[in-house]
């Protein structure tokens, strides 16, 4: 059974979701397994060819349509505890008709963005209308974290901070990125995550590729190394934190660019407050780097929301005029990338507070110099 919050948390979320369905003027939300379902009933069920769906009507009580063989696992979710009506079905029955059974004729439904085409197409055939996206309707609810979620995000931040604090145990010249990544993955689990969702070890020129994972490249003493790591902490909220390391004195050009990056990351974090727009946070980092002549070295958005998914709304990107509100959680992660040479990134997860923000990551932002050890040369 997946761990989850106290049942009252899900009761509140389900009630809110029904209100949002009503104000969006849809007949019902039809939520298949994925982050939206996990948010609403604490079930991390996977999606298969048989339809499982939580139907939340704008008017009336929710119904959980489930293959009979998955009944037991859903009974252990908050839906079971809350007495949500179950509509089990067996092979040969039409689950799409079952999902729509309690809705008015010609219903307009809204579906999760994670619903597979294998379910979406027959559902559309059954309703006769194009569905809307439940993900849009639930956006504010999912984006603004409640107290329970914020507490888990803080625990996730502390857990990944402990992994970064131990980096000198594994990261040294003479080892391959892959070997270091394997040790980091084990530490991510040991420090309280339920999985290592991603481990980026970008040494030397590989650090200039923001989505490089790791390779058989042997790390050298002169390298700058980008370490971007994270994973879920029960019940399912993710950490995501990047720090940049080295083993030797760096050329002035590297030190100067890194200092500018640190200032840009700080400027962006300092700009986070209720009422500011997502794009203004991106601009705070970007303008600082542009002023230092590094505009073309920062080649991605400044950040992404985080929670049950590693990447979710709000996206901290040019063109997003979304107004920040207390409870929103997202990364602030500018980087500088010198093609074929080196790269650096600094990433913290911040939560918008009433008058600014709180960073869940507390490790130093500095270009941290680790001992080179004795196993190189
Ligand atoms: Zn990414
Ligand atoms: Zn990251
Ligand atoms: Zn990130």
PDB file of N, CA and C in Angstrom, residues 9-104:
ATOM      1  N   UNK A   9      -7.396  14.891   4.652  1.00  0.00           N
ATOM      2  CA  UNK A   9      -6.761  15.709   3.614  1.00  0.00           C
ATOM      3  C   UNK A   9      -7.413  15.412   2.259  1.00  0.00           C
ATOM      4  N   UNK A  10      -7.661  14.122   1.999  1.00  0.00           N
ATOM      5  CA  UNK A  10      -8.250  13.732   0.708  1.00  0.00           C
ATOM      6  C   UNK A  10      -9.728  14.107   0.640  1.00  0.00           C
ATOM      7  N   UNK A  11     -10.418  14.054   1.774  1.00  0.00           N
ATOM      8  CA  UNK A  11     -11.823  14.479   1.798  1.00  0.00           C
ATOM      9  C   UNK A  11     -11.922  15.933   1.351  1.00  0.00           C
ATOM     10  N   UNK A  12     -11.007  16.756   1.863  1.00  0.00           N
ATOM     11  CA  UNK A  12     -10.981  18.175   1.519  1.00  0.00           C
ATOM     12  C   UNK A  12     -10.694  18.353   0.022  1.00  0.00           C
ATOM     13  N   UNK A  13      -9.727  17.596  -0.485  1.00  0.00           N
ATOM     14  CA  UNK A  13      -9.346  17.739  -1.897  1.00  0.00           C
ATOM     15  C   UNK A  13     -10.486  17.296  -2.825  1.00  0.00           C
ATOM     16  N   UNK A  14     -11.154  16.195  -2.463  1.00  0.00           N
ATOM     17  CA  UNK A  14     -12.260  15.714  -3.297  1.00  0.00           C
ATOM     18  C   UNK A  14     -13.394  16.733  -3.340  1.00  0.00           C
ATOM     19  N   UNK A  15     -13.678  17.340  -2.197  1.00  0.00           N
ATOM     20  CA  UNK A  15     -14.746  18.345  -2.151  1.00  0.00           C
ATOM     21  C   UNK A  15     -14.378  19.548  -3.020  1.00  0.00           C
ATOM     22  N   UNK A  16     -13.130  19.977  -2.943  1.00  0.00           N
ATOM     23  CA  UNK A  16     -12.655  21.099  -3.758  1.00  0.00           C
ATOM     24  C   UNK A  16     -12.735  20.762  -5.252  1.00  0.00           C
ATOM     25  N   UNK A  17     -12.337  19.530  -5.587  1.00  0.00           N
ATOM     26  CA  UNK A  17     -12.346  19.113  -6.996  1.00  0.00           C
ATOM     27  C   UNK A  17     -13.768  19.151  -7.551  1.00  0.00           C
ATOM     28  N   UNK A  18     -14.745  18.723  -6.754  1.00  0.00           N
ATOM     29  CA  UNK A  18     -16.146  18.754  -7.208  1.00  0.00           C
ATOM     30  C   UNK A  18     -16.604  20.194  -7.427  1.00  0.00           C
ATOM     31  N   UNK A  19     -16.207  21.093  -6.502  1.00  0.00           N
ATOM     32  CA  UNK A  19     -16.551  22.522  -6.671  1.00  0.00           C
ATOM     33  C   UNK A  19     -15.946  23.065  -7.962  1.00  0.00           C
ATOM     34  N   UNK A  20     -14.690  22.705  -8.221  1.00  0.00           N
ATOM     35  CA  UNK A  20     -14.010  23.210  -9.422  1.00  0.00           C
ATOM     36  C   UNK A  20     -14.665  22.653 -10.683  1.00  0.00           C
ATOM     37  N   UNK A  21     -15.121  21.384 -10.624  1.00  0.00           N
ATOM     38  CA  UNK A  21     -15.822  20.798 -11.771  1.00  0.00           C
ATOM     39  C   UNK A  21     -17.097  21.584 -12.048  1.00  0.00           C
ATOM     40  N   UNK A  22     -17.802  21.947 -10.963  1.00  0.00           N
ATOM     41  CA  UNK A  22     -19.040  22.714 -11.123  1.00  0.00           C
ATOM     42  C   UNK A  22     -18.743  24.085 -11.717  1.00  0.00           C
ATOM     43  N   UNK A  23     -17.722  24.763 -11.193  1.00  0.00           N
ATOM     44  CA  UNK A  23     -17.490  26.117 -11.720  1.00  0.00           C
ATOM     45  C   UNK A  23     -16.909  26.075 -13.132  1.00  0.00           C
ATOM     46  N   UNK A  24     -16.270  24.969 -13.507  1.00  0.00           N
ATOM     47  CA  UNK A  24     -15.778  24.843 -14.884  1.00  0.00           C
ATOM     48  C   UNK A  24     -16.886  24.386 -15.838  1.00  0.00           C
ATOM     49  N   UNK A  25     -18.089  24.116 -15.273  1.00  0.00           N
ATOM     50  CA  UNK A  25     -19.250  23.707 -16.069  1.00  0.00           C
ATOM     51  C   UNK A  25     -19.000  22.430 -16.865  1.00  0.00           C
ATOM     52  N   UNK A  26     -18.332  21.468 -16.218  1.00  0.00           N
ATOM     53  CA  UNK A  26     -18.257  20.128 -16.807  1.00  0.00           C
ATOM     54  C   UNK A  26     -19.165  19.220 -15.991  1.00  0.00           C
ATOM     55  N   UNK A  27     -19.580  18.092 -16.609  1.00  0.00           N
ATOM     56  CA  UNK A  27     -20.447  17.159 -15.895  1.00  0.00           C
ATOM     57  C   UNK A  27     -19.663  16.415 -14.826  1.00  0.00           C
ATOM     58  N   UNK A  28     -18.407  16.083 -15.160  1.00  0.00           N
ATOM     59  CA  UNK A  28     -17.592  15.325 -14.211  1.00  0.00           C
ATOM     60  C   UNK A  28     -16.126  15.363 -14.605  1.00  0.00           C
ATOM     61  N   UNK A  29     -15.284  15.173 -13.602  1.00  0.00           N
ATOM     62  CA  UNK A  29     -13.867  14.893 -13.846  1.00  0.00           C
ATOM     63  C   UNK A  29     -13.731  13.372 -13.899  1.00  0.00           C
ATOM     64  N   UNK A  30     -13.001  12.881 -14.886  1.00  0.00           N
ATOM     65  CA  UNK A  30     -12.754  11.435 -14.993  1.00  0.00           C
ATOM     66  C   UNK A  30     -11.244  11.247 -14.867  1.00  0.00           C
ATOM     67  N   UNK A  31     -10.847  10.764 -13.677  1.00  0.00           N
ATOM     68  CA  UNK A  31      -9.426  10.771 -13.320  1.00  0.00           C
ATOM     69  C   UNK A  31      -8.883   9.345 -13.335  1.00  0.00           C
ATOM     70  N   UNK A  32      -8.008   9.055 -14.274  1.00  0.00           N
ATOM     71  CA  UNK A  32      -7.363   7.741 -14.371  1.00  0.00           C
ATOM     72  C   UNK A  32      -6.042   7.775 -13.597  1.00  0.00           C
ATOM     73  N   UNK A  33      -5.412   6.614 -13.350  1.00  0.00           N
ATOM     74  CA  UNK A  33      -4.174   6.596 -12.557  1.00  0.00           C
ATOM     75  C   UNK A  33      -3.109   7.555 -13.075  1.00  0.00           C
ATOM     76  N   UNK A  34      -2.439   8.216 -12.150  1.00  0.00           N
ATOM     77  CA  UNK A  34      -1.437   9.234 -12.468  1.00  0.00           C
ATOM     78  C   UNK A  34      -1.394  10.215 -11.311  1.00  0.00           C
ATOM     79  N   UNK A  35      -0.637  11.305 -11.476  1.00  0.00           N
ATOM     80  CA  UNK A  35      -0.478  12.262 -10.369  1.00  0.00           C
ATOM     81  C   UNK A  35      -1.802  12.868  -9.873  1.00  0.00           C
ATOM     82  N   UNK A  36      -2.760  13.121 -10.780  1.00  0.00           N
ATOM     83  CA  UNK A  36      -4.036  13.704 -10.327  1.00  0.00           C
ATOM     84  C   UNK A  36      -4.768  12.726  -9.396  1.00  0.00           C
ATOM     85  N   UNK A  37      -4.747  11.441  -9.737  1.00  0.00           N
ATOM     86  CA  UNK A  37      -5.419  10.438  -8.898  1.00  0.00           C
ATOM     87  C   UNK A  37      -4.691  10.284  -7.565  1.00  0.00           C
ATOM     88  N   UNK A  38      -3.374  10.312  -7.637  1.00  0.00           N
ATOM     89  CA  UNK A  38      -2.584  10.216  -6.410  1.00  0.00           C
ATOM     90  C   UNK A  38      -2.902  11.410  -5.504  1.00  0.00           C
ATOM     91  N   UNK A  39      -3.038  12.590  -6.104  1.00  0.00           N
ATOM     92  CA  UNK A  39      -3.371  13.792  -5.343  1.00  0.00           C
ATOM     93  C   UNK A  39      -4.736  13.655  -4.672  1.00  0.00           C
ATOM     94  N   UNK A  40      -5.705  13.096  -5.397  1.00  0.00           N
ATOM     95  CA  UNK A  40      -7.086  13.117  -4.913  1.00  0.00           C
ATOM     96  C   UNK A  40      -7.411  11.996  -3.932  1.00  0.00           C
ATOM     97  N   UNK A  41      -6.816  10.801  -4.114  1.00  0.00           N
ATOM     98  CA  UNK A  41      -7.152   9.699  -3.186  1.00  0.00           C
ATOM     99  C   UNK A  41      -5.931   8.957  -2.652  1.00  0.00           C
ATOM    100  N   UNK A  42      -4.725   9.465  -2.945  1.00  0.00           N
ATOM    101  CA  UNK A  42      -3.532   8.817  -2.382  1.00  0.00           C
ATOM    102  C   UNK A  42      -3.283   7.438  -2.939  1.00  0.00           C
ATOM    103  N   UNK A  43      -3.712   7.199  -4.186  1.00  0.00           N
ATOM    104  CA  UNK A  43      -3.453   5.899  -4.813  1.00  0.00           C
ATOM    105  C   UNK A  43      -2.392   6.055  -5.882  1.00  0.00           C
ATOM    106  N   UNK A  44      -1.346   5.241  -5.805  1.00  0.00           N
ATOM    107  CA  UNK A  44      -0.334   5.290  -6.862  1.00  0.00           C
ATOM    108  C   UNK A  44      -0.534   4.141  -7.850  1.00  0.00           C
ATOM    109  N   UNK A  45      -1.803   3.750  -8.034  1.00  0.00           N
ATOM    110  CA  UNK A  45      -2.140   2.699  -9.006  1.00  0.00           C
ATOM    111  C   UNK A  45      -1.549   3.055 -10.368  1.00  0.00           C
ATOM    112  N   UNK A  46      -1.175   2.023 -11.102  1.00  0.00           N
ATOM    113  CA  UNK A  46      -0.661   2.207 -12.460  1.00  0.00           C
ATOM    114  C   UNK A  46      -1.830   2.097 -13.433  1.00  0.00           C
ATOM    115  N   UNK A  47      -1.616   2.613 -14.637  1.00  0.00           N
ATOM    116  CA  UNK A  47      -2.669   2.508 -15.629  1.00  0.00           C
ATOM    117  C   UNK A  47      -2.402   1.304 -16.526  1.00  0.00           C
ATOM    118  N   UNK A  48      -3.447   0.518 -16.768  1.00  0.00           N
ATOM    119  CA  UNK A  48      -3.334  -0.667 -17.623  1.00  0.00           C
ATOM    120  C   UNK A  48      -4.414  -0.595 -18.683  1.00  0.00           C
ATOM    121  N   UNK A  49      -4.575  -1.697 -19.448  1.00  0.00           N
ATOM    122  CA  UNK A  49      -5.573  -1.682 -20.516  1.00  0.00           C
ATOM    123  C   UNK A  49      -6.995  -1.709 -19.956  1.00  0.00           C
ATOM    124  N   UNK A  50      -7.162  -2.199 -18.714  1.00  0.00           N
ATOM    125  CA  UNK A  50      -8.487  -2.167 -18.097  1.00  0.00           C
ATOM    126  C   UNK A  50      -8.695  -0.797 -17.442  1.00  0.00           C
ATOM    127  N   UNK A  51      -9.876  -0.219 -17.623  1.00  0.00           N
ATOM    128  CA  UNK A  51     -10.134   1.126 -17.103  1.00  0.00           C
ATOM    129  C   UNK A  51     -10.329   1.147 -15.588  1.00  0.00           C
ATOM    130  N   UNK A  52      -9.527   1.968 -14.912  1.00  0.00           N
ATOM    131  CA  UNK A  52      -9.805   2.391 -13.538  1.00  0.00           C
ATOM    132  C   UNK A  52      -9.991   3.893 -13.619  1.00  0.00           C
ATOM    133  N   UNK A  53     -11.041   4.429 -13.030  1.00  0.00           N
ATOM    134  CA  UNK A  53     -11.250   5.871 -13.107  1.00  0.00           C
ATOM    135  C   UNK A  53     -12.083   6.354 -11.927  1.00  0.00           C
ATOM    136  N   UNK A  54     -11.616   7.440 -11.333  1.00  0.00           N
ATOM    137  CA  UNK A  54     -12.401   8.115 -10.305  1.00  0.00           C
ATOM    138  C   UNK A  54     -13.255   9.157 -11.021  1.00  0.00           C
ATOM    139  N   UNK A  55     -14.568   9.017 -10.918  1.00  0.00           N
ATOM    140  CA  UNK A  55     -15.488   9.948 -11.579  1.00  0.00           C
ATOM    141  C   UNK A  55     -16.006  10.904 -10.506  1.00  0.00           C
ATOM    142  N   UNK A  56     -15.655  12.186 -10.646  1.00  0.00           N
ATOM    143  CA  UNK A  56     -16.094  13.196  -9.672  1.00  0.00           C
ATOM    144  C   UNK A  56     -17.096  14.099 -10.371  1.00  0.00           C
ATOM    145  N   UNK A  57     -18.394  13.886 -10.124  1.00  0.00           N
ATOM    146  CA  UNK A  57     -19.391  14.709 -10.820  1.00  0.00           C
ATOM    147  C   UNK A  57     -19.469  16.107 -10.194  1.00  0.00           C
ATOM    148  N   UNK A  58     -19.896  17.061 -11.004  1.00  0.00           N
ATOM    149  CA  UNK A  58     -20.091  18.416 -10.486  1.00  0.00           C
ATOM    150  C   UNK A  58     -21.202  18.405  -9.437  1.00  0.00           C
ATOM    151  N   UNK A  59     -22.184  17.538  -9.646  1.00  0.00           N
ATOM    152  CA  UNK A  59     -23.296  17.393  -8.703  1.00  0.00           C
ATOM    153  C   UNK A  59     -23.401  15.920  -8.332  1.00  0.00           C
ATOM    154  N   UNK A  60     -23.403  15.618  -7.047  1.00  0.00           N
ATOM    155  CA  UNK A  60     -23.525  14.222  -6.632  1.00  0.00           C
ATOM    156  C   UNK A  60     -22.212  13.673  -6.100  1.00  0.00           C
ATOM    157  N   UNK A  61     -22.240  12.387  -5.782  1.00  0.00           N
ATOM    158  CA  UNK A  61     -21.098  11.772  -5.109  1.00  0.00           C
ATOM    159  C   UNK A  61     -20.141  11.123  -6.106  1.00  0.00           C
ATOM    160  N   UNK A  62     -18.846  11.091  -5.762  1.00  0.00           N
ATOM    161  CA  UNK A  62     -17.877  10.432  -6.637  1.00  0.00           C
ATOM    162  C   UNK A  62     -18.085   8.917  -6.695  1.00  0.00           C
ATOM    163  N   UNK A  63     -17.652   8.337  -7.789  1.00  0.00           N
ATOM    164  CA  UNK A  63     -17.721   6.880  -8.003  1.00  0.00           C
ATOM    165  C   UNK A  63     -16.361   6.427  -8.501  1.00  0.00           C
ATOM    166  N   UNK A  64     -15.883   5.307  -7.972  1.00  0.00           N
ATOM    167  CA  UNK A  64     -14.617   4.771  -8.455  1.00  0.00           C
ATOM    168  C   UNK A  64     -14.878   3.519  -9.283  1.00  0.00           C
ATOM    169  N   UNK A  65     -14.676   3.674 -10.580  1.00  0.00           N
ATOM    170  CA  UNK A  65     -14.856   2.547 -11.505  1.00  0.00           C
ATOM    171  C   UNK A  65     -13.551   1.764 -11.510  1.00  0.00           C
ATOM    172  N   UNK A  66     -13.629   0.477 -11.220  1.00  0.00           N
ATOM    173  CA  UNK A  66     -12.395  -0.309 -11.135  1.00  0.00           C
ATOM    174  C   UNK A  66     -12.631  -1.746 -11.589  1.00  0.00           C
ATOM    175  N   UNK A  67     -11.647  -2.303 -12.281  1.00  0.00           N
ATOM    176  CA  UNK A  67     -11.738  -3.734 -12.554  1.00  0.00           C
ATOM    177  C   UNK A  67     -11.856  -4.454 -11.205  1.00  0.00           C
ATOM    178  N   UNK A  68     -12.677  -5.507 -11.150  1.00  0.00           N
ATOM    179  CA  UNK A  68     -12.875  -6.182  -9.875  1.00  0.00           C
ATOM    180  C   UNK A  68     -11.551  -6.645  -9.279  1.00  0.00           C
ATOM    181  N   UNK A  69     -10.615  -7.026 -10.148  1.00  0.00           N
ATOM    182  CA  UNK A  69      -9.350  -7.551  -9.634  1.00  0.00           C
ATOM    183  C   UNK A  69      -8.461  -6.469  -9.024  1.00  0.00           C
ATOM    184  N   UNK A  70      -8.832  -5.178  -9.170  1.00  0.00           N
ATOM    185  CA  UNK A  70      -8.049  -4.120  -8.527  1.00  0.00           C
ATOM    186  C   UNK A  70      -8.797  -3.503  -7.346  1.00  0.00           C
ATOM    187  N   UNK A  71      -9.939  -4.093  -7.044  1.00  0.00           N
ATOM    188  CA  UNK A  71     -10.788  -3.548  -5.983  1.00  0.00           C
ATOM    189  C   UNK A  71     -10.036  -3.452  -4.653  1.00  0.00           C
ATOM    190  N   UNK A  72      -9.288  -4.501  -4.329  1.00  0.00           N
ATOM    191  CA  UNK A  72      -8.619  -4.551  -3.026  1.00  0.00           C
ATOM    192  C   UNK A  72      -7.622  -3.416  -2.867  1.00  0.00           C
ATOM    193  N   UNK A  73      -6.864  -3.127  -3.944  1.00  0.00           N
ATOM    194  CA  UNK A  73      -5.851  -2.079  -3.794  1.00  0.00           C
ATOM    195  C   UNK A  73      -6.514  -0.702  -3.672  1.00  0.00           C
ATOM    196  N   UNK A  74      -7.609  -0.473  -4.398  1.00  0.00           N
ATOM    197  CA  UNK A  74      -8.310   0.815  -4.249  1.00  0.00           C
ATOM    198  C   UNK A  74      -9.016   0.915  -2.897  1.00  0.00           C
ATOM    199  N   UNK A  75      -9.417  -0.236  -2.356  1.00  0.00           N
ATOM    200  CA  UNK A  75     -10.073  -0.205  -1.045  1.00  0.00           C
ATOM    201  C   UNK A  75      -9.123   0.319   0.028  1.00  0.00           C
ATOM    202  N   UNK A  76      -7.816   0.149  -0.215  1.00  0.00           N
ATOM    203  CA  UNK A  76      -6.820   0.630   0.752  1.00  0.00           C
ATOM    204  C   UNK A  76      -6.477   2.097   0.549  1.00  0.00           C
ATOM    205  N   UNK A  77      -6.918   2.699  -0.549  1.00  0.00           N
ATOM    206  CA  UNK A  77      -6.660   4.126  -0.775  1.00  0.00           C
ATOM    207  C   UNK A  77      -7.606   4.934   0.100  1.00  0.00           C
ATOM    208  N   UNK A  78      -7.446   6.248   0.075  1.00  0.00           N
ATOM    209  CA  UNK A  78      -8.348   7.107   0.846  1.00  0.00           C
ATOM    210  C   UNK A  78      -9.784   6.956   0.364  1.00  0.00           C
ATOM    211  N   UNK A  79      -9.955   6.563  -0.913  1.00  0.00           N
ATOM    212  CA  UNK A  79     -11.319   6.380  -1.441  1.00  0.00           C
ATOM    213  C   UNK A  79     -12.046   5.308  -0.632  1.00  0.00           C
ATOM    214  N   UNK A  80     -11.331   4.237  -0.280  1.00  0.00           N
ATOM    215  CA  UNK A  80     -11.939   3.175   0.527  1.00  0.00           C
ATOM    216  C   UNK A  80     -12.315   3.682   1.898  1.00  0.00           C
ATOM    217  N   UNK A  81     -11.389   4.392   2.501  1.00  0.00           N
ATOM    218  CA  UNK A  81     -11.600   4.896   3.853  1.00  0.00           C
ATOM    219  C   UNK A  81     -12.738   5.926   3.910  1.00  0.00           C
ATOM    220  N   UNK A  82     -12.885   6.694   2.826  1.00  0.00           N
ATOM    221  CA  UNK A  82     -13.910   7.739   2.794  1.00  0.00           C
ATOM    222  C   UNK A  82     -15.276   7.206   2.370  1.00  0.00           C
ATOM    223  N   UNK A  83     -15.326   5.913   2.056  1.00  0.00           N
ATOM    224  CA  UNK A  83     -16.613   5.343   1.653  1.00  0.00           C
ATOM    225  C   UNK A  83     -17.065   5.783   0.280  1.00  0.00           C
ATOM    226  N   UNK A  84     -16.113   6.139  -0.601  1.00  0.00           N
ATOM    227  CA  UNK A  84     -16.486   6.442  -1.985  1.00  0.00           C
ATOM    228  C   UNK A  84     -17.118   5.186  -2.588  1.00  0.00           C
ATOM    229  N   UNK A  85     -18.193   5.366  -3.346  1.00  0.00           N
ATOM    230  CA  UNK A  85     -18.868   4.214  -3.962  1.00  0.00           C
ATOM    231  C   UNK A  85     -17.960   3.585  -5.008  1.00  0.00           C
ATOM    232  N   UNK A  86     -17.852   2.273  -4.974  1.00  0.00           N
ATOM    233  CA  UNK A  86     -17.051   1.561  -5.964  1.00  0.00           C
ATOM    234  C   UNK A  86     -17.976   0.952  -7.000  1.00  0.00           C
ATOM    235  N   UNK A  87     -17.571   1.029  -8.258  1.00  0.00           N
ATOM    236  CA  UNK A  87     -18.323   0.385  -9.339  1.00  0.00           C
ATOM    237  C   UNK A  87     -17.390  -0.617 -10.005  1.00  0.00           C
ATOM    238  N   UNK A  88     -17.301  -1.814  -9.440  1.00  0.00           N
ATOM    239  CA  UNK A  88     -16.402  -2.813 -10.024  1.00  0.00           C
ATOM    240  C   UNK A  88     -16.976  -3.396 -11.305  1.00  0.00           C
ATOM    241  N   UNK A  89     -16.109  -3.786 -12.208  1.00  0.00           N
ATOM    242  CA  UNK A  89     -16.570  -4.416 -13.448  1.00  0.00           C
ATOM    243  C   UNK A  89     -15.670  -5.604 -13.749  1.00  0.00           C
ATOM    244  N   UNK A  90     -16.212  -6.526 -14.537  1.00  0.00           N
ATOM    245  CA  UNK A  90     -15.431  -7.700 -14.925  1.00  0.00           C
ATOM    246  C   UNK A  90     -15.281  -7.724 -16.437  1.00  0.00           C
ATOM    247  N   UNK A  91     -14.312  -8.446 -16.895  1.00  0.00           N
ATOM    248  CA  UNK A  91     -14.040  -8.534 -18.335  1.00  0.00           C
ATOM    249  C   UNK A  91     -15.307  -8.914 -19.086  1.00  0.00           C
ATOM    250  N   UNK A  92     -15.561  -8.196 -20.170  1.00  0.00           N
ATOM    251  CA  UNK A  92     -16.777  -8.442 -20.940  1.00  0.00           C
ATOM    252  C   UNK A  92     -17.791  -7.329 -20.733  1.00  0.00           C
ATOM    253  N   UNK A  93     -17.687  -6.616 -19.589  1.00  0.00           N
ATOM    254  CA  UNK A  93     -18.585  -5.477 -19.362  1.00  0.00           C
ATOM    255  C   UNK A  93     -17.971  -4.214 -19.977  1.00  0.00           C
ATOM    256  N   UNK A  94     -18.801  -3.160 -20.138  1.00  0.00           N
ATOM    257  CA  UNK A  94     -18.329  -1.915 -20.747  1.00  0.00           C
ATOM    258  C   UNK A  94     -18.036  -0.892 -19.648  1.00  0.00           C
ATOM    259  N   UNK A  95     -16.759  -0.712 -19.288  1.00  0.00           N
ATOM    260  CA  UNK A  95     -16.432   0.198 -18.179  1.00  0.00           C
ATOM    261  C   UNK A  95     -16.694   1.663 -18.514  1.00  0.00           C
ATOM    262  N   UNK A  96     -16.695   1.995 -19.805  1.00  0.00           N
ATOM    263  CA  UNK A  96     -16.916   3.405 -20.188  1.00  0.00           C
ATOM    264  C   UNK A  96     -18.371   3.798 -19.926  1.00  0.00           C
ATOM    265  N   UNK A  97     -19.274   2.865 -20.265  1.00  0.00           N
ATOM    266  CA  UNK A  97     -20.687   3.111 -19.957  1.00  0.00           C
ATOM    267  C   UNK A  97     -20.878   3.217 -18.440  1.00  0.00           C
ATOM    268  N   UNK A  98     -20.156   2.373 -17.723  1.00  0.00           N
ATOM    269  CA  UNK A  98     -20.245   2.382 -16.258  1.00  0.00           C
ATOM    270  C   UNK A  98     -19.770   3.733 -15.692  1.00  0.00           C
ATOM    271  N   UNK A  99     -18.699   4.262 -16.275  1.00  0.00           N
ATOM    272  CA  UNK A  99     -18.149   5.537 -15.798  1.00  0.00           C
ATOM    273  C   UNK A  99     -19.139   6.681 -16.010  1.00  0.00           C
ATOM    274  N   UNK A 100     -19.955   6.555 -17.058  1.00  0.00           N
ATOM    275  CA  UNK A 100     -20.881   7.646 -17.395  1.00  0.00           C
ATOM    276  C   UNK A 100     -22.286   7.416 -16.837  1.00  0.00           C
ATOM    277  N   UNK A 101     -22.473   6.260 -16.182  1.00  0.00           N
ATOM    278  CA  UNK A 101     -23.828   5.834 -15.801  1.00  0.00           C
ATOM    279  C   UNK A 101     -24.562   6.839 -14.920  1.00  0.00           C
ATOM    280  N   UNK A 102     -23.840   7.493 -14.012  1.00  0.00           N
ATOM    281  CA  UNK A 102     -24.523   8.380 -13.068  1.00  0.00           C
ATOM    282  C   UNK A 102     -24.591   9.820 -13.569  1.00  0.00           C
ATOM    283  N   UNK A 103     -24.058  10.071 -14.772  1.00  0.00           N
ATOM    284  CA  UNK A 103     -24.014  11.453 -15.274  1.00  0.00           C
ATOM    285  C   UNK A 103     -25.230  11.748 -16.138  1.00  0.00           C
ATOM    286  N   UNK A 104     -25.540  13.040 -16.299  1.00  0.00           N
ATOM    287  CA  UNK A 104     -26.642  13.401 -17.197  1.00  0.00           C
ATOM    288  C   UNK A 104     -26.332  12.973 -18.628  1.00  0.00           C
TER     289      UNK A 104
END
